[in-house]
Coordinates of C-alpha atoms and ligand atoms in Angstrom, one line a residue:
X1 CA 27.8 1.2 3.8
X2 CA 23.9 1.0 3.2
X3 CA 22.4 0.3 6.7
X4 CA 22.5 -3.1 6.8
X5 CA 19.8 -5.2 8.9
X6 CA 22.2 -7.1 11.5
X7 CA 20.2 -10.6 10.2
X8 CA 21.9 -13.7 12.5
X9 CA 24.1 -16.5 12.3
X10 CA 23.1 -18.0 9.0
X11 CA 23.4 -14.9 6.8
X12 CA 20.9 -16.8 4.6
X13 CA 19.0 -17.5 7.3
X14 CA 15.0 -15.5 5.2
X15 CA 11.6 -14.4 7.1
X16 CA 8.5 -15.5 6.1
X17 CA 7.5 -13.1 3.5
X18 CA 4.0 -12.2 5.4
X19 CA 6.5 -9.4 7.5
X20 CA 7.7 -8.4 5.1
X21 CA 4.9 -8.2 2.4
X22 CA 3.0 -7.1 5.6
X23 CA 4.9 -3.2 6.1
X24 CA 2.4 -2.6 9.2
X25 CA 1.6 -4.3 12.7
X26 CA 0.1 -3.3 16.1
X27 CA 1.7 -2.7 19.4
X28 CA 0.0 -2.8 22.3
X29 CA 2.5 -1.6 25.8
X30 CA -1.0 -2.9 28.7
X31 CA 0.1 -4.5 31.6
X32 CA -0.7 -2.6 35.5
X33 CA 0.7 0.0 34.1
X34 CA -2.1 1.0 32.4
X35 CA -3.6 1.5 35.9
X36 CA -1.4 4.6 37.8
X37 CA -1.2 5.6 34.3
X38 CA 1.7 7.7 35.1
X39 CA 0.8 8.5 37.9
X40 CA 2.6 7.5 41.3
X41 CA 0.8 8.9 44.8
X42 CA -0.1 12.4 44.0
X43 CA 2.1 12.9 41.8
X44 CA 3.4 12.8 37.5
X45 CA 6.0 10.2 36.9
X46 CA 8.4 11.5 34.6
X47 CA 8.5 9.5 30.9
X48 CA 7.1 6.1 29.9
X49 CA 4.5 5.4 31.7
X50 CA 5.2 1.2 31.3
X51 CA 8.3 2.5 33.2
X52 CA 6.7 3.3 36.8
X53 CA 7.8 0.9 38.5
X54 CA 11.0 2.1 38.6
X55 CA 10.6 6.3 37.6
X56 CA 8.9 6.2 41.0
X57 CA 10.9 3.7 42.6
X58 CA 8.2 1.6 44.2
X59 CA 8.8 -1.2 45.6
X60 CA 8.2 -4.7 44.9
X61 CA 5.3 -5.7 47.5
X62 CA 4.0 -2.2 46.3
X63 CA 3.7 -2.6 43.0
X64 CA 1.7 -5.3 43.3
X65 CA -0.8 -4.8 45.3
X66 CA -1.9 -3.3 41.6
X67 CA -2.6 -6.6 40.9
X68 CA -5.8 -6.7 43.5
X69 CA -6.8 -3.9 40.9
X70 CA -6.5 -5.0 37.6
X71 CA -9.8 -5.4 36.4
X72 CA -10.1 -4.2 32.8
X73 CA -13.5 -6.0 31.9
X74 CA -14.3 -3.4 29.3
X75 CA -11.4 -5.2 26.9
X76 CA -12.6 -6.9 24.6
X77 CA -10.9 -9.0 21.7
X78 CA -12.7 -8.8 18.5
X79 CA -12.8 -5.0 19.6
X80 CA -8.6 -5.0 18.9
X81 CA -8.7 -6.7 16.7
X82 CA -11.2 -6.0 14.0
X83 CA -9.7 -2.3 14.3
X84 CA -6.1 -4.1 13.8
X85 CA -7.6 -5.4 10.2
X86 CA -8.9 -1.7 9.3
X87 CA -6.1 0.1 9.6
X88 CA -4.9 -2.1 7.5
X89 CA -2.1 -3.4 10.4
X90 CA -1.2 -7.5 9.5
X91 CA 0.4 -8.4 12.5
X92 CA -0.2 -7.6 16.4
X93 CA 2.7 -7.3 18.8
X94 CA 1.4 -7.4 21.8
X95 CA 3.1 -7.7 25.7
X96 CA 3.3 -10.6 26.9
X97 CA 5.7 -9.5 30.0
X98 CA 7.0 -7.0 30.2
X99 CA 10.5 -5.5 32.2
X100 CA 7.7 -5.2 35.9
X101 CA 7.2 -8.6 35.6
X102 CA 4.1 -9.3 35.7
X103 CA 2.2 -12.1 33.0
X104 CA -0.5 -11.0 31.2
X105 CA -1.7 -14.4 30.7
X106 CA -2.5 -17.3 32.4
X107 CA 1.5 -18.4 33.2
X108 CA 2.3 -21.3 35.3
X109 CA 5.2 -21.2 36.3
X110 CA 4.4 -17.6 38.0
X111 CA 1.8 -17.1 40.2
X112 CA 2.2 -13.5 39.5
X113 CA -0.1 -13.4 35.6
X114 CA -3.1 -11.8 35.1
X115 CA -5.8 -15.4 34.9
X116 CA -4.4 -15.7 39.3
X117 CA -3.0 -12.7 40.5
X118 CA -6.5 -10.5 40.0
X119 CA -10.0 -9.8 39.4
X120 CA -9.8 -10.1 36.2
X121 CA -9.4 -13.9 36.1
X122 CA -9.5 -14.5 32.2
X123 CA -6.8 -15.0 29.9
X124 CA -6.6 -11.7 27.4
X125 CA -4.3 -13.9 24.8
X126 CA -6.1 -16.1 23.9
X127 CA -9.5 -14.3 23.6
X128 CA -7.2 -12.5 21.4
X129 CA -5.7 -15.5 19.8
X130 CA -9.7 -16.6 19.3
X131 CA -9.4 -12.6 17.7
X132 CA -6.6 -12.2 15.1
X133 CA -7.6 -15.9 13.3
X134 CA -10.7 -14.9 12.7
X135 CA -9.5 -11.5 11.3
X136 CA -6.6 -13.0 9.7
X137 CA -3.8 -11.2 12.5
X138 CA 0.0 -12.6 12.6
X139 CA -1.0 -13.3 16.4
X140 CA 2.5 -12.9 18.3
X141 CA 4.1 -11.7 21.8
X142 CA 5.9 -9.2 23.0
X143 CA 8.4 -10.3 25.8
X144 CA 11.3 -8.5 27.8
X145 CA 14.0 -11.4 28.0
X146 CA 16.3 -9.6 30.0
X147 CA 14.6 -6.5 32.1
X148 CA 13.4 -8.5 35.4
X149 CA 12.5 -5.6 38.1
X150 CA 10.5 -8.2 40.3
X151 CA 13.5 -11.0 39.6
X152 CA 15.7 -11.8 42.3
X153 CA 18.9 -12.8 38.5
X154 CA 15.8 -9.8 36.3
X155 CA 18.5 -7.1 35.1
X156 CA 17.4 -4.1 34.5
X157 CA 17.0 -1.8 36.4
X158 CA 16.0 -3.5 40.1
X159 CA 15.9 -2.8 43.5
X160 CA 18.7 -3.4 46.5
X161 CA 17.1 -3.2 49.5
X162 CA 14.8 0.3 49.6
X163 CA 17.6 1.6 46.5
X164 CA 17.2 1.4 43.2
X165 CA 19.8 1.0 41.2
X166 CA 21.5 -0.5 37.7
X167 CA 23.2 -3.1 38.1
X168 CA 23.2 -6.0 35.9
X169 CA 22.2 -9.3 38.6
X170 CA 26.2 -11.8 39.0
X171 CA 25.9 -13.6 35.6
X172 CA 25.0 -17.1 37.5
X173 CA 21.9 -15.6 39.0
X174 CA 20.9 -14.3 35.2
X175 CA 21.5 -17.6 34.5
X176 CA 19.0 -19.3 37.3
X177 CA 16.2 -16.5 36.2
X178 CA 16.7 -17.5 32.4
X179 CA 16.1 -21.2 33.3
X180 CA 13.6 -20.9 35.7
X181 CA 11.6 -17.3 34.7
X182 CA 12.0 -16.5 30.7
X183 CA 12.4 -19.6 28.7
X184 CA 9.6 -21.3 30.7
X185 CA 7.2 -18.6 29.5
X186 CA 8.8 -18.1 25.9
X187 CA 7.6 -22.0 26.2
X188 CA 4.7 -21.1 27.0
X189 CA 3.7 -18.6 24.6
X190 CA 5.1 -20.9 22.0
X191 CA 2.0 -24.0 23.0
X192 CA -0.5 -21.3 25.2
X193 CA -1.7 -19.8 21.7
X194 CA -1.4 -21.3 19.0
X195 CA 1.0 -20.1 15.5
X196 CA 2.2 -17.1 16.3
X197 CA 4.4 -14.9 13.8
X198 CA 6.8 -13.8 15.9
X199 CA 8.3 -13.0 19.1
X200 CA 9.9 -9.1 20.0
X201 CA 12.3 -9.9 22.7
X202 CA 13.7 -6.5 24.3
X203 CA 16.2 -4.4 25.7
X204 CA 19.2 -7.2 25.9
X205 CA 21.0 -5.6 28.1
X206 CA 23.0 -8.3 29.8
X207 CA 22.9 -11.2 27.7
X208 CA 26.0 -13.6 26.3
X209 CA 25.4 -13.9 22.0
X210 CA 25.3 -17.6 23.5
X211 CA 22.1 -17.5 26.3
X212 CA 21.4 -15.2 22.9
X213 CA 21.0 -18.1 20.8
X214 CA 19.6 -19.9 24.0
X215 CA 16.3 -18.9 23.3
X216 CA 15.8 -18.7 19.2
X217 CA 17.4 -22.1 19.5
X218 CA 14.6 -22.6 21.9
X219 CA 11.5 -20.4 20.4
X220 CA 12.4 -22.8 16.3
X221 CA 12.7 -25.8 18.5
X222 CA 8.8 -25.2 19.4
X223 CA 7.6 -22.9 15.8
X224 CA 10.2 -23.1 13.9
X225 CA 8.9 -20.3 11.7
X226 CA 8.2 -17.7 14.5
X227 CA 10.1 -15.5 13.5
X228 CA 13.3 -13.3 16.8
X229 CA 13.2 -10.1 16.5
X230 CA 16.6 -7.8 16.2
X231 CA 16.4 -7.3 20.2
X232 CA 16.9 -10.5 20.8
X233 CA 20.3 -9.6 21.3
X234 CA 24.2 -10.0 20.2
X235 CA 22.9 -9.3 16.2
X236 CA 21.0 -12.6 15.7
X237 CA 17.3 -11.3 15.4
X238 CA 16.1 -12.6 12.3
X239 CA 15.6 -9.2 11.6
X240 CA 17.0 -5.7 12.3
X241 CA 14.9 -3.4 15.0
X242 CA 15.3 0.2 14.7
X243 CA 15.7 2.3 17.9
X244 CA 12.0 3.2 18.7
X245 CA 10.6 5.6 17.0
X246 CA 13.8 5.8 15.3
X247 CA 13.0 6.9 11.2
X248 CA 16.6 5.1 9.2
X249 CA 18.1 8.7 6.8
X250 CA 17.5 5.8 3.8
X251 CA 17.2 2.8 2.2
X252 CA 18.5 0.3 4.6
X253 CA 19.1 -3.3 2.7
X254 CA 17.7 -6.5 4.2
X255 CA 15.3 -6.1 7.0
X256 CA 14.1 -3.8 9.7
X257 CA 11.3 -2.8 11.9
X258 CA 10.8 0.0 13.2
X259 CA 8.5 0.7 16.8
X260 CA 6.4 3.7 16.8
X261 CA 5.0 5.9 19.6
X262 CA 1.2 7.3 18.8
X263 CA 2.1 10.0 21.4
X264 CA 5.6 10.4 24.1
X265 CA 4.4 6.9 25.7
X266 CA 3.8 3.6 25.0
X267 CA 1.7 2.6 28.5
X268 CA -1.1 4.7 29.0
X269 CA -0.5 8.0 30.1
X270 CA -3.3 9.4 31.2
X271 CA -1.9 13.5 30.4
X272 CA -0.1 12.4 27.6
X273 CA -2.6 13.6 24.5
X274 CA 0.9 14.8 23.1
X275 CA -0.2 13.1 19.5
X276 CA 1.3 13.3 16.1
X277 CA -1.5 13.0 13.9
X278 CA -2.7 10.7 10.7
X279 CA -1.3 13.2 8.4
X280 CA 2.6 12.7 10.1
X281 CA 1.5 9.2 11.3
X282 CA 1.0 8.9 7.3
X283 CA 3.9 10.8 6.3
X284 CA 5.9 7.9 9.2
X285 CA 4.5 4.6 6.8
X286 CA 5.6 6.3 4.1
X287 CA 8.8 7.4 4.7
X288 CA 9.6 3.9 6.6
X289 CA 7.9 2.2 3.5
X290 CA 9.4 4.0 0.8
X291 CA 12.4 2.9 3.1
X292 CA 12.2 -0.7 2.7
X293 CA 11.0 -0.6 6.7
X294 CA 8.2 -1.5 8.6
X295 CA 5.8 0.4 10.7
X296 CA 4.8 -1.2 14.2
X297 CA 2.7 1.9 16.0
X298 CA 1.6 1.1 19.3
X299 CA -1.5 1.8 21.1
X300 CA -2.0 2.1 25.2
X301 CA -4.4 -0.1 26.1
X302 CA -6.0 1.8 29.4
X303 CA -6.7 0.4 32.8
X304 CA -10.0 -0.1 32.1
X305 CA -8.9 -2.3 28.5
X306 CA -10.2 -0.1 25.9
X307 CA -8.1 2.0 24.0
X308 CA -7.6 5.5 24.1
X309 CA -10.2 6.5 21.8
X310 CA -7.9 10.2 20.7
X311 CA -5.6 6.3 19.0
X312 CA -8.4 4.7 17.4
X313 CA -9.7 8.0 15.7
X314 CA -5.6 8.3 14.4
X315 CA -5.7 4.3 12.8
X316 CA -9.9 3.9 11.9
X317 CA -8.1 7.4 9.3
X318 CA -4.6 5.4 8.3
X319 CA -7.3 2.2 7.5
X320 CA -9.8 4.6 5.8
X321 CA -6.0 5.7 3.8
X322 CA -5.2 2.3 3.7
X323 CA -7.8 0.7 2.0
X324 CA -7.2 3.0 -0.5
X325 CA -3.3 2.6 -1.3
X326 CA -2.8 0.1 1.2
X327 CA -1.1 -1.8 -2.2
X328 CA 1.0 0.8 -2.4
X329 CA 2.5 -0.3 0.9
X330 CA 1.8 -4.1 1.5
X331 CA 4.5 -6.7 -0.6
X332 CA 6.2 -3.6 -1.5
X333 CA 10.2 -2.6 -2.6
X334 CA 11.1 0.3 -1.2
X335 CA 13.1 3.0 -3.7
X336 CA 15.7 2.6 -5.6
X337 CA 17.1 5.9 -4.8
X338 CA 19.3 5.6 -1.7
X339 CA 18.3 9.2 0.4
X340 CA 15.3 11.4 0.4
X341 CA 13.4 13.0 -2.9
X342 CA 11.8 16.4 -1.9
X343 CA 8.6 15.9 -2.9
X344 CA 7.4 12.3 -0.8
X345 CA 9.0 8.2 -1.4
X346 CA 8.7 5.6 -3.8
X347 CA 7.9 2.2 -3.3
X348 CA 7.5 -0.2 -5.5
X349 CA 6.6 -4.2 -6.5
X350 CA 6.9 -6.0 -10.1
X351 CA 6.4 -3.9 -12.6
X352 CA 4.4 -1.3 -11.1
X353 CA 5.8 1.9 -8.9
X354 CA 4.3 4.0 -6.8
X355 CA 5.3 7.7 -6.2
X356 CA 3.8 9.0 -3.2
X357 CA 2.6 12.5 -3.1
X358 CA 3.5 14.5 0.7
X359 CA 4.7 17.7 -1.3
X360 CA 2.3 18.7 -3.8
X361 CA 3.8 20.9 -7.0
X362 CA 3.2 23.7 -7.5
X363 CA 3.6 23.5 -10.8
X364 CA 4.9 19.9 -13.2
X365 CA 6.2 17.4 -10.9
X366 CA 9.7 16.9 -11.8
X367 CA 11.4 13.1 -11.3
X368 CA 15.1 12.3 -11.8
X369 CA 17.1 9.4 -12.1
X370 CA 14.3 6.7 -12.9
X371 CA 14.9 5.1 -16.5
X372 CA 11.9 2.6 -16.4
X373 CA 9.4 3.4 -19.2
X374 CA 6.5 4.4 -18.7
X375 CA 3.1 3.2 -20.2
X376 CA 0.6 5.4 -17.3
X377 CA 0.2 6.8 -14.8
X378 CA -2.6 7.4 -12.5
X379 CA -4.4 8.4 -9.0
X380 CA -5.5 5.1 -7.1
X381 CA -7.5 8.0 -4.8
X382 CA -8.8 9.0 -8.2
X383 CA -8.4 6.5 -11.7
X384 CA -10.6 9.5 -13.2
X385 CA -7.4 12.8 -12.0
X386 CA -6.0 13.8 -15.0
X387 CA -2.3 13.2 -15.5
X388 CA 0.4 13.3 -18.3
X389 CA 3.1 13.1 -18.4
X390 CA 6.6 13.1 -20.2
X391 CA 9.8 11.0 -20.4
X392 CA 13.0 12.5 -22.2
X393 CA 17.1 11.0 -21.8
X394 CA 20.2 13.9 -22.3
X395 CA 22.4 10.8 -24.2
X396 CA 25.3 13.3 -23.4
X397 CA 24.2 13.9 -19.4
X398 CA 22.4 10.4 -19.3
X399 CA 20.9 12.9 -17.6
X400 CA 17.0 11.2 -17.8
X401 CA 13.9 13.4 -17.2
X402 CA 10.5 12.1 -15.5
X403 CA 7.9 15.5 -15.6
X404 CA 3.7 15.0 -14.2
X405 CA 1.6 17.5 -15.4
X406 CA -1.1 17.2 -11.9
X407 CA -4.7 18.0 -11.3
X408 CA -4.0 21.4 -8.9
X409 CA -5.8 19.3 -5.9
X410 CA -4.2 16.4 -5.0
X411 CA -6.8 13.9 -4.6
X412 CA -8.2 11.8 -1.8
X413 CA -7.0 13.3 2.3
X414 CA -3.2 12.7 3.3
X415 CA -0.4 11.4 0.8
X416 CA -2.0 10.7 -2.2
X417 CA -0.1 8.2 -5.1
X418 CA 0.4 7.9 -8.4
X419 CA 0.5 4.7 -9.7
X420 CA 2.5 3.7 -12.8
X421 CA 2.5 0.9 -14.7
X422 CA 6.3 -0.1 -16.1
X423 CA 7.3 -2.4 -19.7
X424 CA 9.9 -2.9 -17.1
X425 CA 10.7 -3.3 -13.6
X426 CA 11.9 -0.1 -11.6
X427 CA 14.8 0.3 -13.2
X428 CA 16.3 3.9 -11.5
X429 CA 19.7 5.7 -11.0
X430 CA 20.8 5.0 -7.7
X431 CA 23.7 8.2 -7.7
X432 CA 22.7 11.0 -5.3
X433 CA 21.9 13.2 -7.9
X434 CA 21.1 16.3 -7.9
X435 CA 16.5 16.1 -7.3
X436 CA 13.6 18.9 -8.6
X437 CA 14.6 20.7 -6.0
X438 CA 17.9 21.9 -7.0
X439 CA 19.0 19.3 -3.9
X440 CA 22.0 17.0 -3.4
X441 CA 21.8 14.7 -0.7
X442 CA 24.9 13.1 0.7
X443 CA 24.3 10.3 3.3
X444 CA 26.8 9.9 5.0
X445 CA 26.3 6.3 5.2
X446 CA 26.9 6.0 1.8
X447 CA 30.2 7.8 1.6
X448 CA 33.0 5.9 1.2
X449 CA 34.3 5.7 4.3
X450 CA 38.8 5.6 3.8
X451 CA 40.6 4.5 6.7
X452 CA 37.6 2.2 5.6
X453 CA 35.9 1.8 9.5
X454 CA 37.8 4.7 10.8
X455 CA 33.4 5.3 12.0
X456 CA 30.8 3.7 12.8
X457 CA 27.2 4.1 12.1
X458 CA 24.3 4.1 14.3
X459 CA 20.5 2.6 12.7
X460 CA 19.6 5.6 11.5
X461 CA 23.0 6.0 9.1
X462 CA 24.6 9.3 11.4
X463 CA 27.8 8.5 12.1
X464 CA 29.4 7.8 15.3
X465 CA 32.7 7.3 17.3
X466 CA 33.6 9.3 14.9
X467 CA 37.2 10.7 17.3
X468 CA 39.6 11.7 15.0
X469 CA 40.7 14.2 12.2
X470 CA 41.6 11.0 10.4
X471 CA 38.9 9.9 8.5
X472 CA 37.7 11.2 5.2
X473 CA 34.4 10.9 3.4
X474 CA 33.7 11.0 0.1
X475 CA 30.2 11.1 -2.5
X476 CA 30.6 11.3 -6.1
X477 CA 26.9 12.4 -6.5
X478 CA 25.2 14.1 -10.4
X479 CA 24.3 17.1 -11.1
X480 CA 21.3 18.2 -14.0
X481 CA 22.2 21.6 -14.1
X482 CA 25.6 24.0 -12.9
X483 CA 26.0 26.8 -10.5
X484 CA 25.4 27.9 -6.8
X485 CA 24.9 26.2 -3.9
X486 CA 25.0 26.5 -0.6
X487 CA 26.3 23.4 2.1
X488 CA 24.4 22.1 5.0
X489 CA 25.4 19.9 6.8
X490 CA 22.6 18.1 9.0
X491 CA 23.5 16.5 11.7
X492 CA 23.1 16.0 16.0
X493 CA 24.9 17.8 18.7
X494 CA 24.1 17.1 22.4
X495 CA 22.9 20.3 23.4
X496 CA 24.2 23.2 26.3
X497 CA 27.1 23.1 25.2
X498 CA 28.0 25.3 21.7
X499 CA 29.8 27.2 24.5
X500 CA 32.9 25.0 24.7
X501 CA 33.4 25.6 21.0
X502 CA 32.7 22.7 17.7
X503 CA 34.1 20.7 15.9
X504 CA 35.3 21.0 12.5
X505 CA 35.3 20.6 8.3
X506 CA 36.4 20.7 5.8
X507 CA 34.6 19.8 2.2
X508 CA 36.2 20.2 -0.6
X509 CA 34.9 19.7 -4.0
X510 CA 37.2 19.8 -7.1
X511 CA 39.3 22.8 -6.6
X512 CA 37.0 24.7 -4.4
X513 CA 37.1 24.2 0.0
X514 CA 35.2 25.2 2.6
X515 CA 36.4 25.1 6.3
X516 CA 34.3 25.6 9.8
X517 CA 32.4 25.3 12.1
X518 CA 29.6 22.7 13.3
X519 CA 27.3 25.6 13.9
X520 CA 23.2 25.0 14.4
X521 CA 21.9 27.0 12.2
X522 CA 18.0 26.0 12.7
X523 CA 17.3 22.6 13.9
X524 CA 15.8 20.7 11.2
X525 CA 11.8 19.9 11.2
X526 CA 11.3 16.3 9.7
X527 CA 10.8 13.3 10.7
X528 CA 13.6 11.5 12.0
X529 CA 13.1 10.7 15.8
X530 CA 14.8 13.4 18.1
X531 CA 16.8 10.8 19.8
X532 CA 19.7 12.2 21.6
X533 CA 19.3 15.5 20.2
X534 CA 17.5 17.5 17.7
X535 CA 19.3 16.9 13.5
X536 CA 21.0 20.8 13.5
X537 CA 21.5 22.5 9.9
X538 CA 25.1 24.0 10.3
X539 CA 25.6 26.1 7.4
X540 CA 29.0 25.6 6.0
X541 CA 29.1 28.2 2.6
X542 CA 28.8 29.0 -0.8
X543 CA 30.0 26.9 -3.5
X544 CA 29.9 26.9 -7.2
X545 CA 29.9 24.1 -9.2
X546 CA 30.8 25.4 -13.3
X547 CA 28.6 23.6 -14.9
X548 CA 26.4 20.2 -15.1
X549 CA 28.3 16.0 -15.0
X550 CA 29.8 14.5 -11.9
X551 CA 31.6 15.9 -8.5
X552 CA 33.1 13.6 -6.1
X553 CA 32.8 15.2 -2.5
X554 CA 35.8 14.9 0.4
X555 CA 34.8 15.8 4.1
X556 CA 37.2 15.4 6.9
X557 CA 37.2 17.4 10.2
X558 CA 39.8 19.7 11.6
X559 CA 39.5 20.1 14.6
X560 CA 36.8 17.4 17.2
X561 CA 35.6 19.1 20.7
X562 CA 37.4 17.2 23.1
X563 CA 35.0 14.8 25.6
X564 CA 32.0 15.2 23.6
X565 CA 30.0 11.6 21.4
X566 CA 32.4 13.6 18.8
X567 CA 31.4 13.8 14.8
X568 CA 27.0 13.0 14.7
X569 CA 27.0 13.8 10.8
X570 CA 23.7 12.8 9.1
X571 CA 23.8 14.0 5.7
X572 CA 25.3 16.9 3.4
X573 CA 23.5 19.0 2.2
X574 CA 24.0 21.0 -1.4
X575 CA 20.9 22.8 -1.5
X576 CA 20.5 25.9 -4.7
X577 CA 20.7 28.8 -4.4
X578 CA 19.3 30.2 -7.2
X579 CA 15.8 28.3 -8.6
X580 CA 16.6 25.1 -10.2
X581 CA 14.8 23.3 -13.6
Ligands
LIG1 C1 12.3 -1.0 24.9 C2 11.4 -0.6 26.5 O1 12.1 -0.5 27.5 C3 10.1 0.4 26.9 O2 9.4 0.3 27.7 C4 8.8 0.1 25.3 O3 8.6 -1.0 26.0 C5 10.0 0.4 23.4 C6 9.8 -0.7 23.2 O4 11.7 -1.0 24.3 O5 13.4 0.9 25.8 C7 13.6 0.9 24.4 C8 14.5 0.1 23.8 C9 15.6 0.0 22.2 C10 16.2 1.0 22.9 C11 15.5 3.0 22.8 C12 14.9 2.1 23.3 N1 17.0 1.7 21.6 O6 17.7 0.5 21.5 O7 16.9 3.3 21.4

């Protein structure tokens, strides 16, 4: 099983080339919620800034008063769009209507909008459309088609009298909301602002397949080339949408996008200072591009219409890197190697491969599995830096090794990108093979599952609904060197339930078996999002592989802890105990 995007409807559906060539876009969450900025009546409200109406239980009439105060006089569309361009972003998705029901554009069908209901009185989307046209950035809209905390037929968290409850409206009320508000507004967005790149629908909580298809047909009937994202619901999107800040464990098939934050909120919060560093953000951009996933990076403007300075600073730093290394991101293909490489990521296009080195080697950089012949190697940040390389093919073991001798320091700032000229498009062994650090990574979503479909997989490749001891996961892999290995199990576990014991697994490789509990020996420090709980690394034991060659690993559960979400396995990793190579 590979992470396959749920391309809706016609599986042969293609997607306009601009989208997957872009690889990098700007998300903007801007609305009335930027005014309270996370604080309500003197109290700091936890969680996302744009959810303050729900999380602070603000009654509709009270929330409406915010509109009277919303006057973002510092808003400057050209400043926003030119920063997106400088950052190397190719498309811009802005919230036209979020869950609170407020339209950030001139909506004829609902006067609760920025033009009619605020002292600002301007339509920012008209100004953004002009700026996007000037700077060659695709304008796109976010639209919350299902949740609407204001409309009686809207779904999600809504108010019954004074009590908030997470109830879905009666189907006929929801259909009425779709007909009277959602569809008219989608039509407005697609007829008032020129060519729209995509509609970013969200949280398809109670929408039926027919309703998702009806919305998609509406979009395509007005602008046939307008793309719809996976969160239109019911797998009818033109591409797959990862969970918020979710990073897949390996390469995806088809089209995917990860929406991501600069700190921990989408809508502005005055006291959320947990900003990711430029290094971390570029690591995520490269990680996602190496897996074939677009990176939609969010900015939450203030109630005055300005980007927070911390956001601007980071986007400028990313832009400087992209101005030198953008060719290694735009229009590239993901790495043929299915798992994360210990030294960095690979992208490629045509007869050029790009090695994004995130961990500078102490000695030569060794990469296994590249079959293509190389004719030149240079750093994009410093084409004059001396790089020598050697390729070897061990015929007996069918083992390709590329060894690169690099300068003592990485050229440029952040991720150093090596461009390799190839004599043919990149050809790389895509079976799990031993890496230069001696490790072998067996990704859960690439396992042979027996019986088939006995476990499901989350979009990031973690197993789901693994509740019985029946499933058997197996992998074939190759090592260049035999030796002793520590077996690590990378998994997610619900926090705080350790007292009730642990899931237990057995792993057989060749004639050797290990068995034991899925413990947490340490949390995994990785780029991957912390979704339901931190990824944990459990040590199952040590195993010896007698010689170089191919092996099969077979994993089973021997005990499933009751009343849990089952085993959420991300990967099995063999770590060489002796230093390899
Ligand atoms: C949704 C919104 O509720 C949120 O306010 C923000 O707009 C975000 C981009 O989208 O939040 C989600 C939706 C889906 C997932 C997680 C958060 N998911 O699928 O894991």
